Structure formats: C-alpha cells, structure tokens
XYZ file of C-alpha atoms in Angstrom:
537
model
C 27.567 -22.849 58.193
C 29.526 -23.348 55.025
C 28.203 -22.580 51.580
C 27.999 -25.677 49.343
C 27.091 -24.081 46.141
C 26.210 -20.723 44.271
C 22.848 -20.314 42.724
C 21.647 -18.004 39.920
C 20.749 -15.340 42.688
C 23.656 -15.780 44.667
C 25.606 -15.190 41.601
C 23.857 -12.059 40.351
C 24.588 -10.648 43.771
C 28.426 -11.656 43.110
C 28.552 -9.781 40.471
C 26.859 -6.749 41.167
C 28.855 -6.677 44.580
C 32.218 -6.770 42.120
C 31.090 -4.193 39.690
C 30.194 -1.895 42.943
C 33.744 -2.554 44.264
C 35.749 -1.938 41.366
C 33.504 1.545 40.955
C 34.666 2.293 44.302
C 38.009 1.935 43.807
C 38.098 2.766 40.248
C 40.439 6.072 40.436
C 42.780 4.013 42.875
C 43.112 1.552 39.789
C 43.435 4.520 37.235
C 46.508 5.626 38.880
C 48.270 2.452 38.584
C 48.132 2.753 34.484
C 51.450 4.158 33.694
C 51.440 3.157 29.604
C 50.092 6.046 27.767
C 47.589 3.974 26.162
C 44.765 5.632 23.551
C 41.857 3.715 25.479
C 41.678 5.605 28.639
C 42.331 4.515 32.002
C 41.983 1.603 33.125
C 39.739 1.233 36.440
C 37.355 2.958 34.205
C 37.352 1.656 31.598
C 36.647 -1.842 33.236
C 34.118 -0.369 35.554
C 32.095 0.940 32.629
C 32.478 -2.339 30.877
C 31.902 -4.626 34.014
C 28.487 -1.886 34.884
C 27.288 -2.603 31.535
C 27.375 -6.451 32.427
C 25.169 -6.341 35.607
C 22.712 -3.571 33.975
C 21.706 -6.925 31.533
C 20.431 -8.956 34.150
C 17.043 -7.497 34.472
C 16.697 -9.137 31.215
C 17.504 -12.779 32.161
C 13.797 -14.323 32.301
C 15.386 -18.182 33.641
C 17.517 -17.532 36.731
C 20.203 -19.850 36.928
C 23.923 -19.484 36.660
C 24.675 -20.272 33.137
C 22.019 -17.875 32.108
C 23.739 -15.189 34.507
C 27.248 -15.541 33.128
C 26.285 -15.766 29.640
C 24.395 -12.394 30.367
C 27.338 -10.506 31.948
C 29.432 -11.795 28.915
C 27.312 -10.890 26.320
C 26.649 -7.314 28.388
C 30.578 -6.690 28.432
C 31.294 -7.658 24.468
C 28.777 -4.909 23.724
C 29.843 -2.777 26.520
C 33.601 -3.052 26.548
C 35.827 -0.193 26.624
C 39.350 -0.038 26.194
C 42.171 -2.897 25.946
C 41.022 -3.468 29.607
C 37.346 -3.665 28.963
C 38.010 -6.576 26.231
C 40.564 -8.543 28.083
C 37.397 -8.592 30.645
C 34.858 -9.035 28.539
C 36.708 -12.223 27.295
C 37.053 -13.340 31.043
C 33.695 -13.060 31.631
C 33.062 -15.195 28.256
C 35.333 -17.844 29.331
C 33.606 -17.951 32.539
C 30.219 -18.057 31.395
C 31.600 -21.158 29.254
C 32.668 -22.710 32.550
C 29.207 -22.449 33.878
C 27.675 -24.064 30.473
C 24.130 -25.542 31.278
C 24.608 -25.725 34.844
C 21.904 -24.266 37.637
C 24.872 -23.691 40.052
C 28.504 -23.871 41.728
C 30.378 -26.040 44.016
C 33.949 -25.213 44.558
C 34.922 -28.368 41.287
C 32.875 -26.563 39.119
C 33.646 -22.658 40.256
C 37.092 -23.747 39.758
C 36.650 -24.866 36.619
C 35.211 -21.761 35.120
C 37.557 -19.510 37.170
C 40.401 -21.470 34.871
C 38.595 -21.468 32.086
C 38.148 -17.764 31.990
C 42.258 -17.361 32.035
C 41.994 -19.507 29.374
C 39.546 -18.335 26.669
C 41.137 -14.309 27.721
C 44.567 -15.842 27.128
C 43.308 -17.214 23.379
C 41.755 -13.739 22.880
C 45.122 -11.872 22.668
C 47.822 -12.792 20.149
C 50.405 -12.431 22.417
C 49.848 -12.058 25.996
C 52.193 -10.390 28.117
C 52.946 -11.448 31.131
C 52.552 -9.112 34.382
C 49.455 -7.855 33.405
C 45.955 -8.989 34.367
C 45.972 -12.134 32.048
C 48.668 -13.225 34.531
C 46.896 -12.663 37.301
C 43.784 -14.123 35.745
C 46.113 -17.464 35.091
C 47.383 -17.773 38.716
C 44.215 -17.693 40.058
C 42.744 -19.997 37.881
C 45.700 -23.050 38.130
C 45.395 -22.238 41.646
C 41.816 -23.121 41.870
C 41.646 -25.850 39.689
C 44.518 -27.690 41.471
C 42.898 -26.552 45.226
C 39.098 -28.220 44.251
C 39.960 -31.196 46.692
C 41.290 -29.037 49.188
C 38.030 -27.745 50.144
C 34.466 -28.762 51.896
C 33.273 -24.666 50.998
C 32.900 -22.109 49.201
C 33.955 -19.136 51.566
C 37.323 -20.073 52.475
C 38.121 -21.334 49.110
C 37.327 -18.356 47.345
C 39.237 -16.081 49.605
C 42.921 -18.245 49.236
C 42.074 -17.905 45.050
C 41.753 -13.892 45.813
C 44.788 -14.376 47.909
C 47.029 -16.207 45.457
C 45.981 -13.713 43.047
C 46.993 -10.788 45.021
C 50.640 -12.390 45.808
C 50.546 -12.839 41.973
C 49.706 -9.064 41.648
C 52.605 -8.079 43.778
C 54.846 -9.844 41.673
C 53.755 -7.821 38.213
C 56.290 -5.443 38.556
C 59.213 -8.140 38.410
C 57.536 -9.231 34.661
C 56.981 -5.778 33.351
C 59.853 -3.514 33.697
C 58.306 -0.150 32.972
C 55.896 -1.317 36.438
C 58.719 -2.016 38.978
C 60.290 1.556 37.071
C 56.854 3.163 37.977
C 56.694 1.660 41.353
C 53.119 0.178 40.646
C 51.571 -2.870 40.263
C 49.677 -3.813 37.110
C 46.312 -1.910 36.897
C 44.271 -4.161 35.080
C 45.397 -7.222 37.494
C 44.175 -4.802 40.540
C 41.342 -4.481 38.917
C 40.413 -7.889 38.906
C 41.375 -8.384 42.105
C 38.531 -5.690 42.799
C 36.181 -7.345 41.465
C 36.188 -10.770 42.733
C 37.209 -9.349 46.268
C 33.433 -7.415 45.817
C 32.221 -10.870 44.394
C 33.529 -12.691 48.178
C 31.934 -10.093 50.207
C 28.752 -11.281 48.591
C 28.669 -14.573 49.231
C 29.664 -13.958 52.742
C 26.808 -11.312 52.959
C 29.643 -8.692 53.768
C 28.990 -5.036 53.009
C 30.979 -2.644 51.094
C 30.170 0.413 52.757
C 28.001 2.109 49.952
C 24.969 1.211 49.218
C 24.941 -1.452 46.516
C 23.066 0.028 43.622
C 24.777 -0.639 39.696
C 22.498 2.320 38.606
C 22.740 5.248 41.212
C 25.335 7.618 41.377
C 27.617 9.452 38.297
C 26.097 8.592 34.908
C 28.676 6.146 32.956
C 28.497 7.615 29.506
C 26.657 5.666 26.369
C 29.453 7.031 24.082
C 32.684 7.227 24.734
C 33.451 10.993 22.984
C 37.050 11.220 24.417
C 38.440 10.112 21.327
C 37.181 13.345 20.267
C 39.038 16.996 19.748
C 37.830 20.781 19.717
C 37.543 21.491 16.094
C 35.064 18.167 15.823
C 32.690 19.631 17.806
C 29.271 20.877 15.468
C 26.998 20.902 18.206
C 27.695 22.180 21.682
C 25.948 20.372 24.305
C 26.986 16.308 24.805
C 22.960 15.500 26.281
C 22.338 12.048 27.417
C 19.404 10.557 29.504
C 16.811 7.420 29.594
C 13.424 7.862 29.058
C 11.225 5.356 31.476
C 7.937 3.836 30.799
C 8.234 4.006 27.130
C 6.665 0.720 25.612
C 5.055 2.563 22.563
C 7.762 4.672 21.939
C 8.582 4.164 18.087
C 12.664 4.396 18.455
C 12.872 4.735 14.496
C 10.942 7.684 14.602
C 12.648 9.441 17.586
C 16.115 8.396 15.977
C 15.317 10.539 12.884
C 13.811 13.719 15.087
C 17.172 14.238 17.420
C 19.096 13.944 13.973
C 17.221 16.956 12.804
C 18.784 18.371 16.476
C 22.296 17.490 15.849
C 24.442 14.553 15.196
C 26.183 11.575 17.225
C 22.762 10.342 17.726
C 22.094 6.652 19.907
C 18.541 5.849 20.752
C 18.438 2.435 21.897
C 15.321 0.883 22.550
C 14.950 -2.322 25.681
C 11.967 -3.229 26.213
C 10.202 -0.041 28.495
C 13.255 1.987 28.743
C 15.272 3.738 25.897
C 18.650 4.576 26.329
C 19.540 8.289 24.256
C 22.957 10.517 23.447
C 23.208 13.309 20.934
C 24.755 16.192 20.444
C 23.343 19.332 20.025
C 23.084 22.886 20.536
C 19.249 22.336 21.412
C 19.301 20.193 24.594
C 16.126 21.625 25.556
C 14.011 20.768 22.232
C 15.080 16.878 22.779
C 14.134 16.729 26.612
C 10.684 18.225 25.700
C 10.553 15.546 23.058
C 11.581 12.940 25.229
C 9.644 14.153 28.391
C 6.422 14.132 26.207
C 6.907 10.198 25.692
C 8.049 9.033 29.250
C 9.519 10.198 32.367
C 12.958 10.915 32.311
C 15.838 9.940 34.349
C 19.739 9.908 34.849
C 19.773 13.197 32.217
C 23.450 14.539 31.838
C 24.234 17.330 29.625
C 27.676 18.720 29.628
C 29.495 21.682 27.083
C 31.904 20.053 25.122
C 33.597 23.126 24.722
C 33.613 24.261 27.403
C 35.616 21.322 28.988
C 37.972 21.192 25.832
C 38.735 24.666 26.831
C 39.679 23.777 30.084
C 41.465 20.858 29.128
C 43.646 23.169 27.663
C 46.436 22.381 25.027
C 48.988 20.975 26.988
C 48.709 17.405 26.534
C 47.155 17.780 22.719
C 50.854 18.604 21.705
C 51.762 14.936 23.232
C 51.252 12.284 20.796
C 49.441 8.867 21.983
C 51.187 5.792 20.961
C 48.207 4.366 18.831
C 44.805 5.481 16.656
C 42.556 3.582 14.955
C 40.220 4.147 12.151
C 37.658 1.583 10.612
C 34.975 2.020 8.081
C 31.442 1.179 9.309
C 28.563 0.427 7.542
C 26.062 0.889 10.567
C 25.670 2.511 13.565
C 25.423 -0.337 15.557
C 28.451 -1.263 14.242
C 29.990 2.160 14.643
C 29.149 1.845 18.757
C 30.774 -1.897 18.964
C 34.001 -0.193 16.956
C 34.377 2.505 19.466
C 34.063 0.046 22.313
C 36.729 -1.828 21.156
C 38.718 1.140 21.212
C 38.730 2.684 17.042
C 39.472 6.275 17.355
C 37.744 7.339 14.028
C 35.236 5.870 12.261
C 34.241 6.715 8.699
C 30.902 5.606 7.293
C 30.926 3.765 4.374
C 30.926 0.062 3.058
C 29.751 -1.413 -0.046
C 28.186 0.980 -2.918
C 29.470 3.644 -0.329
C 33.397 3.352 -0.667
C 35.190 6.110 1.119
C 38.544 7.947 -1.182
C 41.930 7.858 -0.290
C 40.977 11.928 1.097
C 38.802 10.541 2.878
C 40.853 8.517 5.364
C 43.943 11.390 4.813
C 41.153 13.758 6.389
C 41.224 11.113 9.553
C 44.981 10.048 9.618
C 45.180 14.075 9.867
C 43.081 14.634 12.685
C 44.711 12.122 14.621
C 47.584 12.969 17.303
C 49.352 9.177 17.134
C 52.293 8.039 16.289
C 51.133 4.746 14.641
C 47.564 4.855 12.934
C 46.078 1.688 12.469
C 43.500 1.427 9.270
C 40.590 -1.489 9.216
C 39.095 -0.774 5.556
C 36.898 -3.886 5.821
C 35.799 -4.003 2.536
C 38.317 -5.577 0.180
C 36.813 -2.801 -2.801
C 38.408 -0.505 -0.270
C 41.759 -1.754 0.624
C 43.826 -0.052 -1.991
C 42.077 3.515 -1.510
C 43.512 2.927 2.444
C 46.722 1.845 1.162
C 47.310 4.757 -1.148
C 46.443 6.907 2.103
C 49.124 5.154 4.177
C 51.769 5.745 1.457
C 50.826 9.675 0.599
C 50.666 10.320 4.351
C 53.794 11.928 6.180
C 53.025 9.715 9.472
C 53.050 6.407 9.939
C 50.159 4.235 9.056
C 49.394 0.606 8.866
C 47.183 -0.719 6.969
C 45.413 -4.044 8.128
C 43.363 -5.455 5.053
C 40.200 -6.382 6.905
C 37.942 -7.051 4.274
C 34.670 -7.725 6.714
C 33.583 -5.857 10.239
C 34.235 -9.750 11.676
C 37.838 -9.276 11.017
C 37.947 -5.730 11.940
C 36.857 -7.092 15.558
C 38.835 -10.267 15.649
C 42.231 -7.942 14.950
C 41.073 -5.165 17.536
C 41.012 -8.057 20.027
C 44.700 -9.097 19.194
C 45.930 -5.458 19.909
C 48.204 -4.962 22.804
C 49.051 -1.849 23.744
C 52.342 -3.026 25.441
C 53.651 -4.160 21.829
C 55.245 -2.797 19.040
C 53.741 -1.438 15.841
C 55.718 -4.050 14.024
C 54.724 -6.902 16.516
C 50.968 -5.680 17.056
C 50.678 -5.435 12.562
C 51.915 -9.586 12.272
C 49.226 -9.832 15.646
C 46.543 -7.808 14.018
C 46.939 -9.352 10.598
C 46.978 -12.928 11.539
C 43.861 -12.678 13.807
C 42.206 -11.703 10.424
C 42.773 -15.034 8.759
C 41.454 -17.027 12.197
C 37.469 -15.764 11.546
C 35.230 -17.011 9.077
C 32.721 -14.342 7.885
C 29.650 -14.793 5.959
C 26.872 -12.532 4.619
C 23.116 -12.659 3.375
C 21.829 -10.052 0.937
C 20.078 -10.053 -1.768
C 19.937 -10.269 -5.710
C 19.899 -7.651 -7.943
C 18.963 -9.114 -11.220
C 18.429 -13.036 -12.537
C 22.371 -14.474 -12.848
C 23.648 -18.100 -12.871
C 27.479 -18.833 -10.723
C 28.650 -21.738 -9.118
C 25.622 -24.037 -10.738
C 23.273 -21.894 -8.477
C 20.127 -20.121 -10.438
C 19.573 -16.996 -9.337
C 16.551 -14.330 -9.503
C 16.176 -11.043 -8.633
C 15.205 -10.433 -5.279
C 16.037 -14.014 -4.485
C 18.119 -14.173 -0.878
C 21.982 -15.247 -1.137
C 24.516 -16.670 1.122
C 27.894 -15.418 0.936
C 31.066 -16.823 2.632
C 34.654 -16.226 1.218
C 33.961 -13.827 -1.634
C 31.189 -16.623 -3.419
C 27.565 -17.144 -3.435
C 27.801 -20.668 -1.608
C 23.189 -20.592 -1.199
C 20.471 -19.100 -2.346
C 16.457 -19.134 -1.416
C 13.459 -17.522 -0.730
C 14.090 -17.608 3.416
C 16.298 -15.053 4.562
C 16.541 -17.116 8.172
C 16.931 -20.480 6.115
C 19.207 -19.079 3.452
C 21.300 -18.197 6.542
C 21.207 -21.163 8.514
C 22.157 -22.893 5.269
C 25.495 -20.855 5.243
C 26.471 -20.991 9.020
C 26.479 -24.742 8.551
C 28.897 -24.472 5.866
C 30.955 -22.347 7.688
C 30.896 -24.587 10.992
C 33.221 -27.152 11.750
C 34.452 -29.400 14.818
C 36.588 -26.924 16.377
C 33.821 -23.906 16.141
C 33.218 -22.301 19.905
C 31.510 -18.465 18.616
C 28.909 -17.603 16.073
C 28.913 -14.088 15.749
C 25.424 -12.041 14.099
C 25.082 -8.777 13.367
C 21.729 -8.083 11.783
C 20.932 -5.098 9.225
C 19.051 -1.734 9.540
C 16.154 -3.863 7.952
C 16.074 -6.636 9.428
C 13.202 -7.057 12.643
C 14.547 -7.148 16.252
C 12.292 -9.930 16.706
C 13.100 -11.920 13.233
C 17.209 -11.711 14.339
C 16.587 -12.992 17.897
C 14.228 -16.154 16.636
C 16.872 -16.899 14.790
C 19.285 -16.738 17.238
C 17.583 -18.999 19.298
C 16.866 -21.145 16.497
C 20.839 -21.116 15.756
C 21.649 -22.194 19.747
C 19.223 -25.274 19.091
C 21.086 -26.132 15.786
C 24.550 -25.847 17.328
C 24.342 -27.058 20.433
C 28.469 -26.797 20.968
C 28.524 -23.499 19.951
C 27.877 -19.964 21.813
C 25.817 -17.695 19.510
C 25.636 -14.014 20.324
C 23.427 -10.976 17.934
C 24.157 -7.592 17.947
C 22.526 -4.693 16.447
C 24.530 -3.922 13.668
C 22.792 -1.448 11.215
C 24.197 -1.602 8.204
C 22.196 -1.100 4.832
C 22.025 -3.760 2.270
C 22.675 -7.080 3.852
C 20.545 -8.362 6.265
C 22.696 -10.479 8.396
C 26.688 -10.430 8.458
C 28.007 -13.397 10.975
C 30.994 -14.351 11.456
C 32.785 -18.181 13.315
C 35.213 -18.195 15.618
C-alpha cells in the first residue's frame, strides 16, 4: 500500500532515522573533506548538529509536522557546528518554512519544502559555490518540485529525489576542481545524501542495522574545545555529564559552585534534566555535587593533556586557513559563537571594552593565516583595528557593531573563498540585519522628544532611543514593530542574564501572535545590562 502523506510521528521517525544514518557513516563522510578548513570535519560536524535537532523533540508538546521541523531547525541553529553544521541548520530552517502550519505531507507539499530548503540555505551564504552540498540540496529540490505530478506516493517519489541527488553528488567533482584533484566527492553533499537516505528507510519501515537510539552510544560533546591548544589548558580534566531527575535543581546556584572547580563552565537547565561541562582538575568534587542532586548519566571525563600530548606537534606547525575571534557579552552567547565556528572569544561588551592587547594576546595564540575579528560593539572597533595594524599576521577586521551582525557575517563565511572575497561577503551580510536592544536608564534625560527617567525601560535600534516605558515586554514589542517591515522572514531574541526563562518565552509566543509572517526564535544569551538584544532578518 502506498503512503499518501507524512504525519508529525512519521516525520519525527524521519528524522531520527537520518541523524542515525549520517552517525553511522559519519567517518566515511569525514574522509571526503579535503579543504583544510578550521571547523572540523565534516560528517561530524553535521552529525553533532543534525543529533542536536532530534534530541529537541521530546520538547514538542503539539505533534504535527510544522511543529517537528520548526523544532529540528531551531535545535540545529543552537546546535550547529562548523560551515557544515550551518549550511544544515539553514536547510532544516527552510524546510521547516515549507511545512508552515501544516499537520502533514503529500508528495505537492514535501516537494515544496524539500525546494524551499535549497532555497532559504542558498540565501544564507553570500556566495554559494557550486559542487558542494548547496548544489546538491538545489538538484534535489527542482527535481521534486517539477516531479509532484509524477507521483500517486510517497515511497517511490522520495527515493528518485535521493537518486537525482546522488547523480548530482557524482558530478561535484567536475564543479570543484580541488574534488576531482582529490578523487572525492563533496562531503557535505554525501552527507545529505545520508541523511535523507536514513529519512526513506523510515517511511518504508526499513532498518538500518543499529539500533535506532539519538542518545546511546559515544557522548557528542556540549563544547566544542578543539579550537583549543596546550598552553590554554588551567584545569586538567574536560568532565561532562547530565544529571536526571533534577526538577528542583537551582542551575544558578550549581553554575557558580563548578566555577569555584575550574572554568569553561555550561550548566544548562531543560526542564528535569541539566546538561553540564567544565573543566577542572577536581572531576570528582563536581560528580559528588551533581550525584547528590540527581542520578547521573552519559558522564565523560577525558585529560586534556594528556591527548594534546599525544596529538603531538606535528600538525600545530601547519597553519589553518582561517580563525575567528568575537567579543561576547554572555555565555550564552559565547556557546552560539563557537557553534558557528569563532575560534576565540574574549568577554567583554559595553562598560567592559577589551584593549588593543587584549585581542593581540588572541591574534597571537592563533595558528591561521587570516584572522577574522567581530568587535561587535562599535566603542570597540578602533581598539580591534589598531590590533590588526600592530600585528605581524594578517587580520581583518569586520566592524560588527552588535552580536546580530557578528552571526549574520559568520553565516556568509565560506571556507572555499578568499580572504579578500569572504571580507566584501562578511561585511555586507552586516548591513542586511536590523538589530535592536532594550536596557535601561541610568539617570532622567530628554532625546528625540522622548522623556526619560531613571530606571525607565528603553528601546534601541540603530544607535537611538526610538521607545521608552515602564514594560520591558511592551517597550520591546514597541521596537520590533519599528524594525519590521513587508519583506521580514526572522526575528531573532537573545534575552539577558536577568531576564526570566519564563518572561523571554511569553514573549516569544506573544511575538509569533503579533507577526504572524514572521518566524521568531529565543536563545539564551546572557549578557549583563540589556535585557533583550533581537535582531530582523
């Protein structure tokens, strides 16, 4: 019997079949990445970003398949790693746009969101290059969208999409000379194929050999320390686990105790289960801690030294083509940075500006032969730029003067390009996002015929107080619908050290209501000061 349609179930198991495939074959996909790229390798990197995406769905409290896309899309923005891990992340967002407010698939609308993904990934990067996986992802999508009347189910369908795309694959290394050089195909595109090979075997109830289970098996880390060399090491022992049954945990409090144990600290708190990485020379003190508050489970501790030792010195002396440093304001932040693939992060921001040292200390430490800087603060654009002229390599400076633009530019990066081409790529994605911010007064002032007090909440957009209020959530509604317009598809939030879990999702959800054409994601950001930042795409 043929399958008419794909339901919210069916399409969790899709994906979870995919992310299991592309797991399994992850190291075959690794070998395939010939480019020397600073973000690791590719299989993965996209199997840690597409895991991340399925580990969400316990979340999803109305099954259907909107609500499942938009899950595994807003799972792989947060958990992206590498170029890879973003050019999926942004296929899984143009997918999840495909399946906008519908309960299910037949093969019209599958194929629309199969082209759409091509689509919004496409957008996403400044200049795509073709032979990689964006091609891949674009064959597969024109094929489906012009094969929707070709087809009476789901099953065959589906396989001649994977099977255009796969002919496509083949072709890569006719595109991309350094491929047909290698005598590979183009890793990310394989990896894709992967996936939605996993995804078929799904919906025709196919196994994959293994047993399908996201969560068993070697623990994907929460922090990617690679970027990371011997003499950074303080603390010894890399310790990472998850702590079960842990509803009255108090993450705040836990947070501040494993800093007292070391540093490079994540506690990250979902519901019963809280997610924690340190390091430390202690690992013992923060299991007791932990094991007094819930039972633990997937617990990984490894000696960074240990393994840089082994590592040996070899490959230190060879430089990578690209680094990245960005100044972060937040921790939450300083994760979604290293995600996208920054190599150093320095904390700082407003009333916190780092010195032109500071980011020589960084540029330093890094073995690249361009060095990309994000300041991200316009008060701290010149300090970066006096760096990148003192400094004997060669540094770039990109004058982000918010995280939004920071994230937008990381996004245009390709790692195929040219410092020259990837600066004019980088700086131009800057000008495409609209960021705003909410803080708050200082002392009584009057600008722009607005009367302000102290302590009263302001609206910020384009370096001027456009609103001010009482209502933090009001005050900030007020200033997204300044900032949208017509053509607006992404509202972007990233809420403050201070500001309540539960006060940034109501407005989130409030937000969706407001702009019903728009997709509105929140992310922990941390940062002192300013309650929300947000950002429109």
């Amino acid at each position: 019997m043929k399958t008419q349609t794909i339901d919210g179930e069916m399409l969790v198991k899709m994906f979870r079949y995919g992310a299991k495939n592309l797991e399994i074959n992850k190291r075959i996909v690794d070998e395939l990445n010939v480019f020397p790229v600073p973000d690791g390798d590719t299989g993965t990197n996209m199997s840690l970003t597409f895991n991340h995406s399925v580990s969400e769905f316990d979340k999803i409290e109305i099954l259907n398949v909107y609500s499942v896309a938009k899950t595994a899309s807003s799972g792989a923005l947060i958990g992206a790693r590498g170029n890879s891990g973003v050019i999926l992340s942004q296929l899984l967002r143009g997918f999840a746009e495909g399946c906008k407010g519908q309960d299910y698939l037949d093969v019209g609308l599958l194929g629309n969101a199969i082209k759409l993904a091509a689509d919004v990934a496409y957008k996403a990067v400044m200049k795509p290059t073709e032979g990689t996986i964006l091609t891949v992802a674009r064959e597969m999508g024109e094929f489906a969208m012009a094969k929707i009347n070709d087809y009476d189910g789901l099953e065959t369908y589906l396989l001649d999409v994977i099977n255009h795309g796969k002919a496509t694959l083949q072709k890569t290394p006719e595109m991309l000379p350094v491929l047909k050089e290698a005598g590979v195909v183009d890793a990310g595109g394989q990896g894709l194929i992967c996936i939605v090979e996993g995804a078929l075997k799904a919906l025709i109830n196919e196994e994959l050999g293994v047993e399908i289970e996201i969560n068993s098996g070697s623990l994907d880390k929460f922090v990617d320390d690679s970027y990371m060399k011997a003499e950074d090491i303080t603390f010894g022992y890399c310790t990472e686990f998850i702590i079960k049954n842990a509803l009255e945990v108090n993450d705040d409090e836990l947070r501040e105790y494993f800093n007292t144990l070391g540093d490079c600290v994540l506690v990250i708190k979902d519901d019963e289960i809280v997610k924690v990485h340190l390091h430390t020379d202690h690992p013992g003190l923060a299991l007791e801690r932990a094991g007094s508050l819930g039972s633990l489970t997937r617990l990984k501790i490894d000696n960074m030294r240990e393994q840089f030792e082994d590592k040996g010195t070899k490959t230190e002396t060879i430089p990578k083509p690209y680094g990245f440093i960005a100044v972060s304001p937040g921790d939450g932040l300083t994760k979604l940075f290293k995600d996208l693939g920054v190599t150093q992060v320095i904390s700082g921001g407003q009333t916190m500006n780092p010195s032109t040292q500071d980011f020589l200390n960084e540029v330093d430490q890094l073995n690249a032969e361009t060095i990309f800087i994000f300041p991200n603060n316009s008060n701290i654009i010149m300090a970066a730029k006096q760096a990148s002229e003192i400094s004997d390599k060669q540094v770039i400076v990109i004058p982000s003067k918010s995280i939004p633009q920071c994230i937008a530019s990381m996004l245009a990066f390709s790692p195929e390009a040219q410092a020259a081409e990837n600066r004019e790529a980088m700086t131009a994605a800057i000008e495409n996002v609209a960021t705003g911010e909410v803080t708050y007064a200082v002392r009584d002032t009057k600008i722009n015929g607005l009367k302000i007090k102290k302590s009263d909440v302001i609206g910020i957009t384009n370096g001027e107080i456009k609103f001010t209020g009482k209502s933090i959530q009001k005050v900030t509604r007020d200033l997204l619908t300044s900032m949208v317009n017509e053509d607006s598809e992404l509202i972007s939030i990233y809420y403050g050290k201070d500001t309540p879990k539960e006060e940034a999702n109501a407005l989130a959800d409030e937000l969706t209501e407001v702009f019903e054409d728009c997709d509105v994601e929140i992310h922990y950001g941390g940062q002192p000061l300013y309650y929300y930042i947000v950002s429109v795409e």
